[in-house]
Backbone as numpy.savetxt, mean C-alpha at the origin, in Angstrom:
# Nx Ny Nz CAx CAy CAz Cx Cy Cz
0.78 24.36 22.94 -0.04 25.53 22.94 0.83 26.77 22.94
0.04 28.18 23.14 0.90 28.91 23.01 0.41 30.23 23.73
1.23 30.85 24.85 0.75 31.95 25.69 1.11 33.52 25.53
0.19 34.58 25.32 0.77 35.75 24.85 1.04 36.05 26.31
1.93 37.27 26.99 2.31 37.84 27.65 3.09 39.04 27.53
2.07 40.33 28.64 3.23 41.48 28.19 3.41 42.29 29.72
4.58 42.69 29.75 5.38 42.94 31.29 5.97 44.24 31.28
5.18 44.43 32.23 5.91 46.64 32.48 6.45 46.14 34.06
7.82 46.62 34.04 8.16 46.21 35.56 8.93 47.71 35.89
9.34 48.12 36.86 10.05 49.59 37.40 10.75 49.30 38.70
11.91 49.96 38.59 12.93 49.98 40.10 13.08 51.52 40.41
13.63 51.61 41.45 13.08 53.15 41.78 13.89 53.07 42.88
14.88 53.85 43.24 16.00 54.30 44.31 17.35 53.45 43.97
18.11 53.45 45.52 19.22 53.09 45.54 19.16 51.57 45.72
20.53 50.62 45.48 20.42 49.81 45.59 20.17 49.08 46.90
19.31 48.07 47.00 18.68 47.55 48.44 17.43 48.65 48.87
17.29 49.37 48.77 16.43 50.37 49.07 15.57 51.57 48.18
14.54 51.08 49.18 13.03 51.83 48.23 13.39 53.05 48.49
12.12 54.02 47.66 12.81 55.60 47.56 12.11 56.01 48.18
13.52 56.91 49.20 12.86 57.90 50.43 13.23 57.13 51.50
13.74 55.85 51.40 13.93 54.79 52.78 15.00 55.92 53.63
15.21 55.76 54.82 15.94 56.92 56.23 15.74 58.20 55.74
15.01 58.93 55.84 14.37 60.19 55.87 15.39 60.88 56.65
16.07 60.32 57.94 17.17 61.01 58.65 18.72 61.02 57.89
18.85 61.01 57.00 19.86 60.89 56.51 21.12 60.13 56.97
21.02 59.31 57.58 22.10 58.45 58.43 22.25 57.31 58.24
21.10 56.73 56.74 21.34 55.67 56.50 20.42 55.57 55.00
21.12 54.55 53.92 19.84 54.10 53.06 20.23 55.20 51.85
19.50 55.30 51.14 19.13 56.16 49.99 19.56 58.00 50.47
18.96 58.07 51.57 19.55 59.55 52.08 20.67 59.71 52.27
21.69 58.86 52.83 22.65 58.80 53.54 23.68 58.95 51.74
23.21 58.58 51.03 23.82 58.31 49.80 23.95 59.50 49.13
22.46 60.04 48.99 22.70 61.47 48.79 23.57 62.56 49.62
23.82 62.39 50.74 24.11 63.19 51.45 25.52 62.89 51.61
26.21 61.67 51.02 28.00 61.60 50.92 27.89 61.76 49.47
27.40 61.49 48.80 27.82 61.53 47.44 26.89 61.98 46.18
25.92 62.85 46.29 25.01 63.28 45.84 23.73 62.21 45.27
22.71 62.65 44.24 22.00 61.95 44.04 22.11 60.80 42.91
24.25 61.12 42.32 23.98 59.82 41.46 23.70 60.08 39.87
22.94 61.77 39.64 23.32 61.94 38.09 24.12 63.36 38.37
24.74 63.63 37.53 25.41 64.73 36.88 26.46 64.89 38.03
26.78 63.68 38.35 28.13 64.33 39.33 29.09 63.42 38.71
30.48 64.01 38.51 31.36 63.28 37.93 31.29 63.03 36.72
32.00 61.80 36.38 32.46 62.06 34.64 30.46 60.85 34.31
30.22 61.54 32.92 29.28 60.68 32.47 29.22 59.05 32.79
28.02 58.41 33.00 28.39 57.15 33.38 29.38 56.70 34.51
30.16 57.17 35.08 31.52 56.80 36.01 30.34 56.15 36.93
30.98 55.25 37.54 30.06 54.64 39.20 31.04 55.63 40.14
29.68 55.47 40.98 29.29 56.06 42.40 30.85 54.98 43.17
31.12 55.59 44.69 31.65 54.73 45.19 30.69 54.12 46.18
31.19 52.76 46.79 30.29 51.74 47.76 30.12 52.45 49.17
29.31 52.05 49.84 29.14 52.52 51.18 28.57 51.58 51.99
29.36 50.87 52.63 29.35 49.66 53.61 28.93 48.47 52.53
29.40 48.27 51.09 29.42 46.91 50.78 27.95 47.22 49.81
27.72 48.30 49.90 26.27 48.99 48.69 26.81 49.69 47.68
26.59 49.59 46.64 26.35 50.90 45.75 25.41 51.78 45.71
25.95 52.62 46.01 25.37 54.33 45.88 24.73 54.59 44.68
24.41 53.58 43.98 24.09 53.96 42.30 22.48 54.24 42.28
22.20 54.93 41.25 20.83 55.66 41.01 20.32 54.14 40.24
19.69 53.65 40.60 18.75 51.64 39.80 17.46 52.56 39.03
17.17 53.92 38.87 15.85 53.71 38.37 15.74 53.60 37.13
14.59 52.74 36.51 14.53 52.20 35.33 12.97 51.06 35.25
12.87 51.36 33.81 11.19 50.55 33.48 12.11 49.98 32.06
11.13 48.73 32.43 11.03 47.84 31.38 9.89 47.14 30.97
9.70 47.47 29.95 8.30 47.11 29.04 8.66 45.90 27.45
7.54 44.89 27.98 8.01 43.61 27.62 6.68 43.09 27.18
6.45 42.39 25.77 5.41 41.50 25.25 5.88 40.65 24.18
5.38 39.41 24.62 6.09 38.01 23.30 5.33 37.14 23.35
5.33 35.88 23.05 4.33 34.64 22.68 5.29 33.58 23.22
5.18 32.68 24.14 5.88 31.35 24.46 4.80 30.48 24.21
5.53 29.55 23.41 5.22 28.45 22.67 5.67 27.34 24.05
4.07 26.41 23.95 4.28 25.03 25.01 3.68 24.13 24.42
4.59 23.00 24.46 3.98 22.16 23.80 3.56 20.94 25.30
2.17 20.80 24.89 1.72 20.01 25.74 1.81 18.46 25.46
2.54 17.30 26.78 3.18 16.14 25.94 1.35 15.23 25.37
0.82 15.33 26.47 -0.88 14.79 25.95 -0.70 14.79 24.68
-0.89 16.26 24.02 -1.52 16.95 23.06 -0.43 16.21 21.78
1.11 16.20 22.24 1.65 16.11 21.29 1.58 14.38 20.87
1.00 13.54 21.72 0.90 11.84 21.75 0.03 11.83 20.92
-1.29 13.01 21.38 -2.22 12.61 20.20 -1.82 12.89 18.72
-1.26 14.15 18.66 -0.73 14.48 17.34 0.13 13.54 16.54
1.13 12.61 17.26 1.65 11.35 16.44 1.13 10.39 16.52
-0.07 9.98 17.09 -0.81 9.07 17.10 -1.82 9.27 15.80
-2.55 10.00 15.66 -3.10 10.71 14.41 -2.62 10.95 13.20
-1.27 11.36 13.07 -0.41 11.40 12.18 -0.01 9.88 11.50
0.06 9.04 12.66 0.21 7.45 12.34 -1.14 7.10 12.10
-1.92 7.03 12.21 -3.05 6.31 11.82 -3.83 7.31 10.67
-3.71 8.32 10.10 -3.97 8.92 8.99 -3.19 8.26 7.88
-1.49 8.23 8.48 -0.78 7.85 7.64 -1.04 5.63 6.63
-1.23 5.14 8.30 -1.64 3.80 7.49 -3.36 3.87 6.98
-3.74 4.66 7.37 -5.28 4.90 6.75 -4.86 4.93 5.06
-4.13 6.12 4.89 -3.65 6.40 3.66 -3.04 5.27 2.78
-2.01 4.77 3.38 -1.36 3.37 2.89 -2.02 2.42 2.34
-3.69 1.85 2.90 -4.28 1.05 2.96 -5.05 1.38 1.69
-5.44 2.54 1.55 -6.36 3.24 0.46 -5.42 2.62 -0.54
-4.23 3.17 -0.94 -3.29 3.41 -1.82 -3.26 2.20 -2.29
-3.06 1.12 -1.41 -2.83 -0.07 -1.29 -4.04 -1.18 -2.11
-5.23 -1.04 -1.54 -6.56 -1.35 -1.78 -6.56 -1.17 -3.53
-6.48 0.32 -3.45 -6.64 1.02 -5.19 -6.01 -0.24 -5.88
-4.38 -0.21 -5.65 -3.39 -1.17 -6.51 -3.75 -2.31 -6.77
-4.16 -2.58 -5.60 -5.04 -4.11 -5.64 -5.63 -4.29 -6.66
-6.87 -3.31 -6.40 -8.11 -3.54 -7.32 -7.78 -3.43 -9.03
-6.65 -2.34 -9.03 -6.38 -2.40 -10.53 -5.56 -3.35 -11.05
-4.69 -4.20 -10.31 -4.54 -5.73 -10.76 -5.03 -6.91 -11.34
-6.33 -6.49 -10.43 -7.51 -7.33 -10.60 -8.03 -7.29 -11.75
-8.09 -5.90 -12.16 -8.49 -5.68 -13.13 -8.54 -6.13 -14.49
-6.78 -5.87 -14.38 -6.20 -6.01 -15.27 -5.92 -7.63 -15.36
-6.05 -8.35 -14.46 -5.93 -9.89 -14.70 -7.69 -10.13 -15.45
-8.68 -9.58 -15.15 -9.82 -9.89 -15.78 -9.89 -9.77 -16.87
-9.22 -8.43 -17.21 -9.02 -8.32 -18.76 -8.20 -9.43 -19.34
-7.43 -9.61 -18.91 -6.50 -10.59 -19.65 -7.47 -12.28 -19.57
-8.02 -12.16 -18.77 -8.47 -13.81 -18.82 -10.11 -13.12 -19.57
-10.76 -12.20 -19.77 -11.48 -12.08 -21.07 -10.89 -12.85 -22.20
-9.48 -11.40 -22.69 -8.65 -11.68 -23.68 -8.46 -13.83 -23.94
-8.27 -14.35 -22.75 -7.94 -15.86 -23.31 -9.22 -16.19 -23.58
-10.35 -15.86 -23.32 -11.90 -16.58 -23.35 -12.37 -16.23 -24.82
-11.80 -14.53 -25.26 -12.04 -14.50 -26.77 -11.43 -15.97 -27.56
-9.96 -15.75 -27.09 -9.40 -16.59 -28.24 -9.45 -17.88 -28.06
-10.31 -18.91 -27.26 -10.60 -19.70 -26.82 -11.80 -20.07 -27.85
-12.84 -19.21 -28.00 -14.10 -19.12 -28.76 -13.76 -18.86 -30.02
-12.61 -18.11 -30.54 -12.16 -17.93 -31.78 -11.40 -19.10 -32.50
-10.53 -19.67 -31.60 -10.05 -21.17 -32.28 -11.03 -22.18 -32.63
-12.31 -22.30 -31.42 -13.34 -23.14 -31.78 -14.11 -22.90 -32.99
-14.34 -21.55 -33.02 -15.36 -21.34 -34.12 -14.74 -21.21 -35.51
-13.74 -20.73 -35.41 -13.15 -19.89 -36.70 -11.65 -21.23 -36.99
-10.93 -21.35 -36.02 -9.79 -21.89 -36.61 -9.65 -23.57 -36.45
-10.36 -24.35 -35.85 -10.65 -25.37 -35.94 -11.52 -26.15 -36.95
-12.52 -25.46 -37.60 -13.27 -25.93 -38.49 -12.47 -26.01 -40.23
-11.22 -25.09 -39.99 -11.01 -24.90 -40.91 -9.59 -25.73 -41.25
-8.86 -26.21 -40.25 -8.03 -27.76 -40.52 -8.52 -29.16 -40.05
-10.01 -29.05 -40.20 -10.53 -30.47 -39.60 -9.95 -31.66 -40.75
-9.78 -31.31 -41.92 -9.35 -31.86 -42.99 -7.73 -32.71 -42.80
-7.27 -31.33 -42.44 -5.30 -31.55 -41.75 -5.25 -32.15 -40.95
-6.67 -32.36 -39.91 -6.37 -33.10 -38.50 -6.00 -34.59 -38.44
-7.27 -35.05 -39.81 -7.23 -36.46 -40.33 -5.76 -37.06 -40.44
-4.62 -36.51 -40.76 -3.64 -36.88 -41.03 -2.28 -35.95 -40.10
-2.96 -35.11 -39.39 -1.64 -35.06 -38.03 -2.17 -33.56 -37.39
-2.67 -34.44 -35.82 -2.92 -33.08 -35.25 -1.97 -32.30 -34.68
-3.08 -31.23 -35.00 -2.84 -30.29 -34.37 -3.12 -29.02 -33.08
-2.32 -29.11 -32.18 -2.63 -28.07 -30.90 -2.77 -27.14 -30.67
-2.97 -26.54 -32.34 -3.52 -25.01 -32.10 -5.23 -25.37 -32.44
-5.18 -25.97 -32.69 -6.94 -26.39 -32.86 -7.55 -26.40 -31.53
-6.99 -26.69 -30.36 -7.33 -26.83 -29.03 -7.55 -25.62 -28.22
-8.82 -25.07 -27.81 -9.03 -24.14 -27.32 -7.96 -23.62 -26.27
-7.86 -24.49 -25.41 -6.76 -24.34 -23.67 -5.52 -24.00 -24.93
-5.10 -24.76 -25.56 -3.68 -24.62 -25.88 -3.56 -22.65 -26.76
-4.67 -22.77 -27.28 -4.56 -21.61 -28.01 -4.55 -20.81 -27.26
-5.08 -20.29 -26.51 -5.33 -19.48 -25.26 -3.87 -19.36 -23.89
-3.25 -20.20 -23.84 -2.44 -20.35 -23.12 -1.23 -19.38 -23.76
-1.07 -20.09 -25.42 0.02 -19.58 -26.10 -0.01 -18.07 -26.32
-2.05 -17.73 -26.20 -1.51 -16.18 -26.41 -1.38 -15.37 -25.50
-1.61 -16.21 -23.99 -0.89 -15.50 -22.85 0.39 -15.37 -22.88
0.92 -16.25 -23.34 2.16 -16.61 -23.21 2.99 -15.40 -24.31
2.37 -14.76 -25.04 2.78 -13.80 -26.07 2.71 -12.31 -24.75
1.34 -12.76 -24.55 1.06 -11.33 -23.76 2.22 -11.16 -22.48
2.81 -12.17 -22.14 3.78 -12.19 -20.68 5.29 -11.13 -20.91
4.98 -11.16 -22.48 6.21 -10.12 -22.91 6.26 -9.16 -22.52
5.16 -8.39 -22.59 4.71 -7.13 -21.91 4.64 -6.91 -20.92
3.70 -8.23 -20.14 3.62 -8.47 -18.85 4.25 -9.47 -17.83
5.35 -9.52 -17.61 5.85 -10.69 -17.03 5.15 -10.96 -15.51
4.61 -10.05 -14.96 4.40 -10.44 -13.54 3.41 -11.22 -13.57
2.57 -11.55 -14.61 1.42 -11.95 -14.66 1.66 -13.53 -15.25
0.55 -14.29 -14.96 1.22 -16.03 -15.25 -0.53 -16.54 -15.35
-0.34 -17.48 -16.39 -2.33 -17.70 -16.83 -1.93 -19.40 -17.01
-3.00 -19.94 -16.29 -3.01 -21.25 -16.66 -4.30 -21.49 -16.77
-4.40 -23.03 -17.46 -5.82 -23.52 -17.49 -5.84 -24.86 -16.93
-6.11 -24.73 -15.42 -5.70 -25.89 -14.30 -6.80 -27.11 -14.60
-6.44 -28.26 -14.99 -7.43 -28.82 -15.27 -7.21 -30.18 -14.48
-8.37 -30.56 -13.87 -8.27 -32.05 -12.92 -8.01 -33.47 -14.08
-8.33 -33.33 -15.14 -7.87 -34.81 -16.33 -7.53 -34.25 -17.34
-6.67 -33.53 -17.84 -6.22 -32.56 -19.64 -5.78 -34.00 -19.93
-6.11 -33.21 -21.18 -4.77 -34.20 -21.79 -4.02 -33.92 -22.25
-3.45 -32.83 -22.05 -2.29 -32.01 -22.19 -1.79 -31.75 -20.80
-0.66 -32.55 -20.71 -0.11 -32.93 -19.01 0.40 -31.80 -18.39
1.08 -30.57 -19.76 1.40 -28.97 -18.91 -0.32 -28.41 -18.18
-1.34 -28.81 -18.58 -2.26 -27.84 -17.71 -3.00 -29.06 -16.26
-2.23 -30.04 -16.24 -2.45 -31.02 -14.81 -2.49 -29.65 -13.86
-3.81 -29.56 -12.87 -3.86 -28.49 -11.80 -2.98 -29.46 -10.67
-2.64 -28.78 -9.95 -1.50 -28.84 -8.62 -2.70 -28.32 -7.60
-2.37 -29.27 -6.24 -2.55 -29.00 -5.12 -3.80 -28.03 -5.30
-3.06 -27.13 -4.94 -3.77 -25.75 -4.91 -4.62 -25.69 -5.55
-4.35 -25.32 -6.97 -4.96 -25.54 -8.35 -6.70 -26.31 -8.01
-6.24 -27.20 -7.77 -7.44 -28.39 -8.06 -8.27 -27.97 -6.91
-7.91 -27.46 -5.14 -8.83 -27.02 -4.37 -9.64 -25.88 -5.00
-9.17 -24.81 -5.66 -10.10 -23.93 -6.74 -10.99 -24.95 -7.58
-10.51 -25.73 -8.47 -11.13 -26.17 -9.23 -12.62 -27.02 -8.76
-12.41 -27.63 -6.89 -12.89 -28.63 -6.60 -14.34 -27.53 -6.00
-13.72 -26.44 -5.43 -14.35 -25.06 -5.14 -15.71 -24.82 -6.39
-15.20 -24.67 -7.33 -16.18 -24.39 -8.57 -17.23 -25.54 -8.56
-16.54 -27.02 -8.05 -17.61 -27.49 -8.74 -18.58 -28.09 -7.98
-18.13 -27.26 -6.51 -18.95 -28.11 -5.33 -19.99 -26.87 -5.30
-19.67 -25.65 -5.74 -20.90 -24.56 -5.51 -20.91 -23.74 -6.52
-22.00 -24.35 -7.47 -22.19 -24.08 -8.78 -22.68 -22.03 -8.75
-23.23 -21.91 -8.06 -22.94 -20.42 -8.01 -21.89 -19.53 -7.77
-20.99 -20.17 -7.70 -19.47 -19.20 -7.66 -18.88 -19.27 -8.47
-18.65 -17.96 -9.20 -18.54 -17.40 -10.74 -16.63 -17.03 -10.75
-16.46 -16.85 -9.57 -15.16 -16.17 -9.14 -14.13 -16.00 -7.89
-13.31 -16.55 -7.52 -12.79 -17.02 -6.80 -11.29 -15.89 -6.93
-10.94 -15.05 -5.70 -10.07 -14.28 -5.63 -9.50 -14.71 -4.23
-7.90 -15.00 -4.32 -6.84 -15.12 -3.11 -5.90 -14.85 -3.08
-4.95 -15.31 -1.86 -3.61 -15.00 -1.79 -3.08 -16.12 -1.09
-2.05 -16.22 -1.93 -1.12 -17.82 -0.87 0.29 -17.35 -1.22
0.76 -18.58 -0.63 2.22 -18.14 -0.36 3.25 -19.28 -1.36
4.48 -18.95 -1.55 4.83 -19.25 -2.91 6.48 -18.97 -3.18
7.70 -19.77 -3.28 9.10 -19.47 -2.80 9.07 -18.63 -2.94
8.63 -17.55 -4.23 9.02 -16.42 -4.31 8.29 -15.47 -3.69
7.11 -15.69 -2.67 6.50 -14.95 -1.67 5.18 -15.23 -2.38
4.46 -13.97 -1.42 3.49 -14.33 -1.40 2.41 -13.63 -2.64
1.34 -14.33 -3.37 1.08 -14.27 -4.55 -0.31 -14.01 -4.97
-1.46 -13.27 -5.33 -2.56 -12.83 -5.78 -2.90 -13.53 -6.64
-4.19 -14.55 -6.85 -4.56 -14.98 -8.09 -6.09 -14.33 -8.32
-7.00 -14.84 -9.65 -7.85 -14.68 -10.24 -8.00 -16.09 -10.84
-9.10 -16.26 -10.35 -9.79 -17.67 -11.21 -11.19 -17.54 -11.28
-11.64 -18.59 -12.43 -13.04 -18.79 -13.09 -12.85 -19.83 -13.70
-14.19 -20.79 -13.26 -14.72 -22.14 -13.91 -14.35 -22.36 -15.47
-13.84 -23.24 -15.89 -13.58 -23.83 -17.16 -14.90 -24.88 -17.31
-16.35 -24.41 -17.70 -17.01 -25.47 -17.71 -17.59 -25.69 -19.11
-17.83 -27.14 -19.90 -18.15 -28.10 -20.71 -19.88 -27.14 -20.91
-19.77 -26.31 -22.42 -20.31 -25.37 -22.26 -20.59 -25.94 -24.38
-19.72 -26.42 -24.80 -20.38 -26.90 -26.70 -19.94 -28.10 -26.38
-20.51 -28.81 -27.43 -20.29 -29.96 -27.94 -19.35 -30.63 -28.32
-18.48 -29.56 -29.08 -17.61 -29.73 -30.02 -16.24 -30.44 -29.05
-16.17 -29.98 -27.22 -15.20 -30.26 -27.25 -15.49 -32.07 -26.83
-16.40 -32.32 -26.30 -17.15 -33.97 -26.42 -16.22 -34.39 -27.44
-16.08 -33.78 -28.69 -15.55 -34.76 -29.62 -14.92 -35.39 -29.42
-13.52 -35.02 -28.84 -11.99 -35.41 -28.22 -12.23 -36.01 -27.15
-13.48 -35.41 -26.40 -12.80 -35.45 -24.49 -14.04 -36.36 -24.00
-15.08 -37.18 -24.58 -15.83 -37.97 -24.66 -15.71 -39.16 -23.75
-15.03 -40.01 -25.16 -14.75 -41.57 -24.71 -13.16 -41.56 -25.86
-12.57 -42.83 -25.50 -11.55 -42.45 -26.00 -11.65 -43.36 -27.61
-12.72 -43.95 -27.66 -13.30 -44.71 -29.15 -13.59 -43.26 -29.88
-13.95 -42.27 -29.48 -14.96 -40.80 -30.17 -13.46 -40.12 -30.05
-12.68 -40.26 -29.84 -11.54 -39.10 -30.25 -10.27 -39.28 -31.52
-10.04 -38.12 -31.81 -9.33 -38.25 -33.27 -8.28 -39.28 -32.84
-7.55 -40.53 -33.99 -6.76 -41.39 -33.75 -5.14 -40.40 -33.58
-5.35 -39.53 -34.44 -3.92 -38.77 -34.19 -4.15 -37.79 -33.17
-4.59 -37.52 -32.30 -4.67 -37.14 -31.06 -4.15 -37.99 -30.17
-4.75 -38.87 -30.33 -4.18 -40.59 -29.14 -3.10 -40.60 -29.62
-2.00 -40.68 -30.86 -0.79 -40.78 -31.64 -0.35 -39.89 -30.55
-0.50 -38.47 -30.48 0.65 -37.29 -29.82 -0.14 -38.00 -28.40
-0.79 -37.85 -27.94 -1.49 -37.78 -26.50 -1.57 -39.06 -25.58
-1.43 -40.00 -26.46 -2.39 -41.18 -25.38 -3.76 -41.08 -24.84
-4.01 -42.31 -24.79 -5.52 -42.57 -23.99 -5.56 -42.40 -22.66
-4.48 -42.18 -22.00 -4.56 -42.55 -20.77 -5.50 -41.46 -19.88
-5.27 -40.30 -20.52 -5.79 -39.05 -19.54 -6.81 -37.74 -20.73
-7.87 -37.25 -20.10 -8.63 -35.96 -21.03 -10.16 -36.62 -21.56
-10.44 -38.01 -20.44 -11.34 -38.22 -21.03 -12.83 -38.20 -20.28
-13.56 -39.04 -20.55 -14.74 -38.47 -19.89 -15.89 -37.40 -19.05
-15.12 -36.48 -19.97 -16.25 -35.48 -19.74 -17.56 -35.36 -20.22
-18.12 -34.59 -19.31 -19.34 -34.15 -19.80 -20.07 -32.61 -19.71
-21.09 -32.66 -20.47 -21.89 -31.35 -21.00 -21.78 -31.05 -19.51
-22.05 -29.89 -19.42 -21.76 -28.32 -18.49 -21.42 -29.17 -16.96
-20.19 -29.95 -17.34 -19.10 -30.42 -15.99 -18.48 -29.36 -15.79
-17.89 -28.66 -14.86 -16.68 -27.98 -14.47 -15.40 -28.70 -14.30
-14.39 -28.34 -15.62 -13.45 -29.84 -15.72 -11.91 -29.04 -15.32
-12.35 -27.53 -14.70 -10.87 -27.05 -14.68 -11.18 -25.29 -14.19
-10.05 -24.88 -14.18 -10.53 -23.13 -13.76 -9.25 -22.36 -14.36
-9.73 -21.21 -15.53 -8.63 -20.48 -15.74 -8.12 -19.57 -14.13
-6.56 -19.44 -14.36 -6.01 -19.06 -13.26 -5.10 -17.75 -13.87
-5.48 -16.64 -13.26 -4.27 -15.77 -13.61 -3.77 -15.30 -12.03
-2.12 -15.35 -11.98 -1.47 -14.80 -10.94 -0.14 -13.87 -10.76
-0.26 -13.11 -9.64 0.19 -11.99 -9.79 0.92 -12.12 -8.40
2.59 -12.08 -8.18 3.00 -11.41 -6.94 2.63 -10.51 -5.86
2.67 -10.12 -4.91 2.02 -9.27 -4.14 2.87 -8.27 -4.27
4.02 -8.30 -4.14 5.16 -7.49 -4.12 3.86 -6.36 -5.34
3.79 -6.66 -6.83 3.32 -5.82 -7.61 2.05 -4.47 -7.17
1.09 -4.93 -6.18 0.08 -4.05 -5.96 1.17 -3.42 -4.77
1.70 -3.99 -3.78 2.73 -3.41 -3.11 3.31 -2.38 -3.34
3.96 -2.48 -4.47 5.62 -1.28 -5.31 4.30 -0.53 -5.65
2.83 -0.18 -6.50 2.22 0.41 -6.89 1.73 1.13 -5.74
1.30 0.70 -4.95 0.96 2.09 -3.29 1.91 2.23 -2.97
C-alpha cells in the first residue's frame, strides 16, 4: 500500500532549552545571551558561538516543512498477488494448451477424411478399372486400406508428427495386424455400436502420445468379394497373401479402426 504524509516541525532557542527558559539570567538561554550575545550578527558570519558548561550557545531556530508518499508493501497482500499471478498464469497455459489440442485434432480429422475419400475413390473409380489385370496378378493398389495408407504415407512428408494406420483384428495384409492397444479401440467400436469416435492418450518409448480413431466397418459389398470365404476370393490374392488370415467377414461388422497419432510433445511446443 501506500501512505501520503506531510510534516511542519520548528525548534526555537538555545540548545537544551526552550525560549525564554531562566528569565534570571544565570542560567539557560539568558545566561547565553548575557556572555555571549544572542548568537546572530556577532562575529564573523556563520563562526560558532563558544560552549558553556558542555552546551552550545548556538541560536537552533529553524522550521522544516516536509510531504512524500511511503510505499508498504503488505506481506498478506503481496501472497495474494503471487498467488493470482500463478493461477492466472496456469489458467492461461491451460487455455493455450486446450486450443493446441483441439487444433490437432483437427487436423488429424482432416487427414483421416482425406484417407476415407481415397478409400471410396479406389473402390469406385480405380478398382473397377484393373479387374481385368487382377485376373492375372494382383494388385494392392486396388485395396482400399492399402490405398489409403500409401497416401498417408505421401502426406507424412509434410507431416511427420502425424502416423495413420488401419488397425485391423484379421487383414490380410499383416502391416495393418492391430497391436494390443490397437485392438482394445477396435474391440471398443464393436462392443458399443454408438461410438462414432474414440479420442486418447497413452504412453509410448518416445513419450507420451494423442490418437484419433473411427470404426472401419463392412459398409459395400464389394469388399465380401476378397474378405468372404476364402473359395470367393481372387486366386492371385491367395498367390501374394495366403489363406490363412482377412477372412470371414461380414456386412456392417466392425473389422478394424482407422488410427491417426500424434506426440504430445506437438500440442505442447504449440501453447
Amino acid at each position: 500500500g501506500a501512505r501520503w504524509f506531510k510534516a511542519e516541525n520548528s525548534l526555537e532557542g538555545y540548545f537544551g532549552f526552550g525560549e525564554g527558559f531562566s528569565t534570571s539570567g544565570n542560567s539557560g538561554e539568558a545566561l547565553c545571551d548575557k556572555l555571549f550575545g544572542d548568537g546572530i550578527g556577532v562575529g564573523e558570519p556563520g563562526a560558532a558561538l563558544p560552549d558553556f558548561q558542555g552546551a552550545p550557545c548556538k541560536n537552533l531556530d529553524q522550521e522544516t516543512d516536509d510531504d512524500d508518499v511511503i510505499w508498504k508493501f503488505n506481506l498478506v497482500l503481496l501472497g495474494i498477488f503471487v498467488l493470482g499471478f500463478l493461477v492466472a498464469g496456469y489458467i492461461s497455459y491451460k487455455a493455450l494448451q486446450t486450443n493446441a489440442r483441439e487444433e490437432i485434432l483437427q487436423n488429424a480429422r482432416l487427414m483421416m477424411e482425406a484417407a476415407l475419400s481415397t478409400r471410396n475413390y479406389t473402390t469406385t473409380q480405380v478398382k473397377p478399372l484393373l479387374e481385368t489385370q487382377m485376373k492375372y496378378q494382383f494388385l494392392p493398389q486396388t485395396v482400399p486400406a492399402y490405398a489409403a495408407t500409401e497416401q498417408f504415407n505421401e502426406l507424412r512428408k509434410k507431416h511427420p508428427d502425424y502416423t495413420y494406420k488401419e488397425a485391423t483384428l484379421n487383414p490380410t495384409n499383416p502391416r495393418n495386424r492391430a497391436a494390443d492397444w490397437e485392438a482394445d479401440v477396435v474391440n471398443m467400436f464393436r462392443n458399443t455400436a454408438a461410438t462414432t469416435e474414440v479420442i486418447g492418450e497413452r504412453d509410448t518409448p518416445a513419450g507420451r502420445s494423442l490418437y484419433l480413431s473411427r470404426p472401419i466397418q463392412i459398409k459395400s459389398k464389394t469388399c465380401l468379394d476378397c474378405h468372404s470365404t476364402v473359395e470367393a476370393a481372387p486366386k492371385t490374392m491367395l498367390d501374394l497373401y495366403g489363406s490363412a488370415n482377412g477372412f470371414g467377414w461380414r456386412m456392417e461388422e466392425v473389422i478394424g479402426a482407422q488410427i491417426v497419432s500424434v506426440p504430445m510433445a506437438v500440442p505442447t511446443e504449440r501453447a
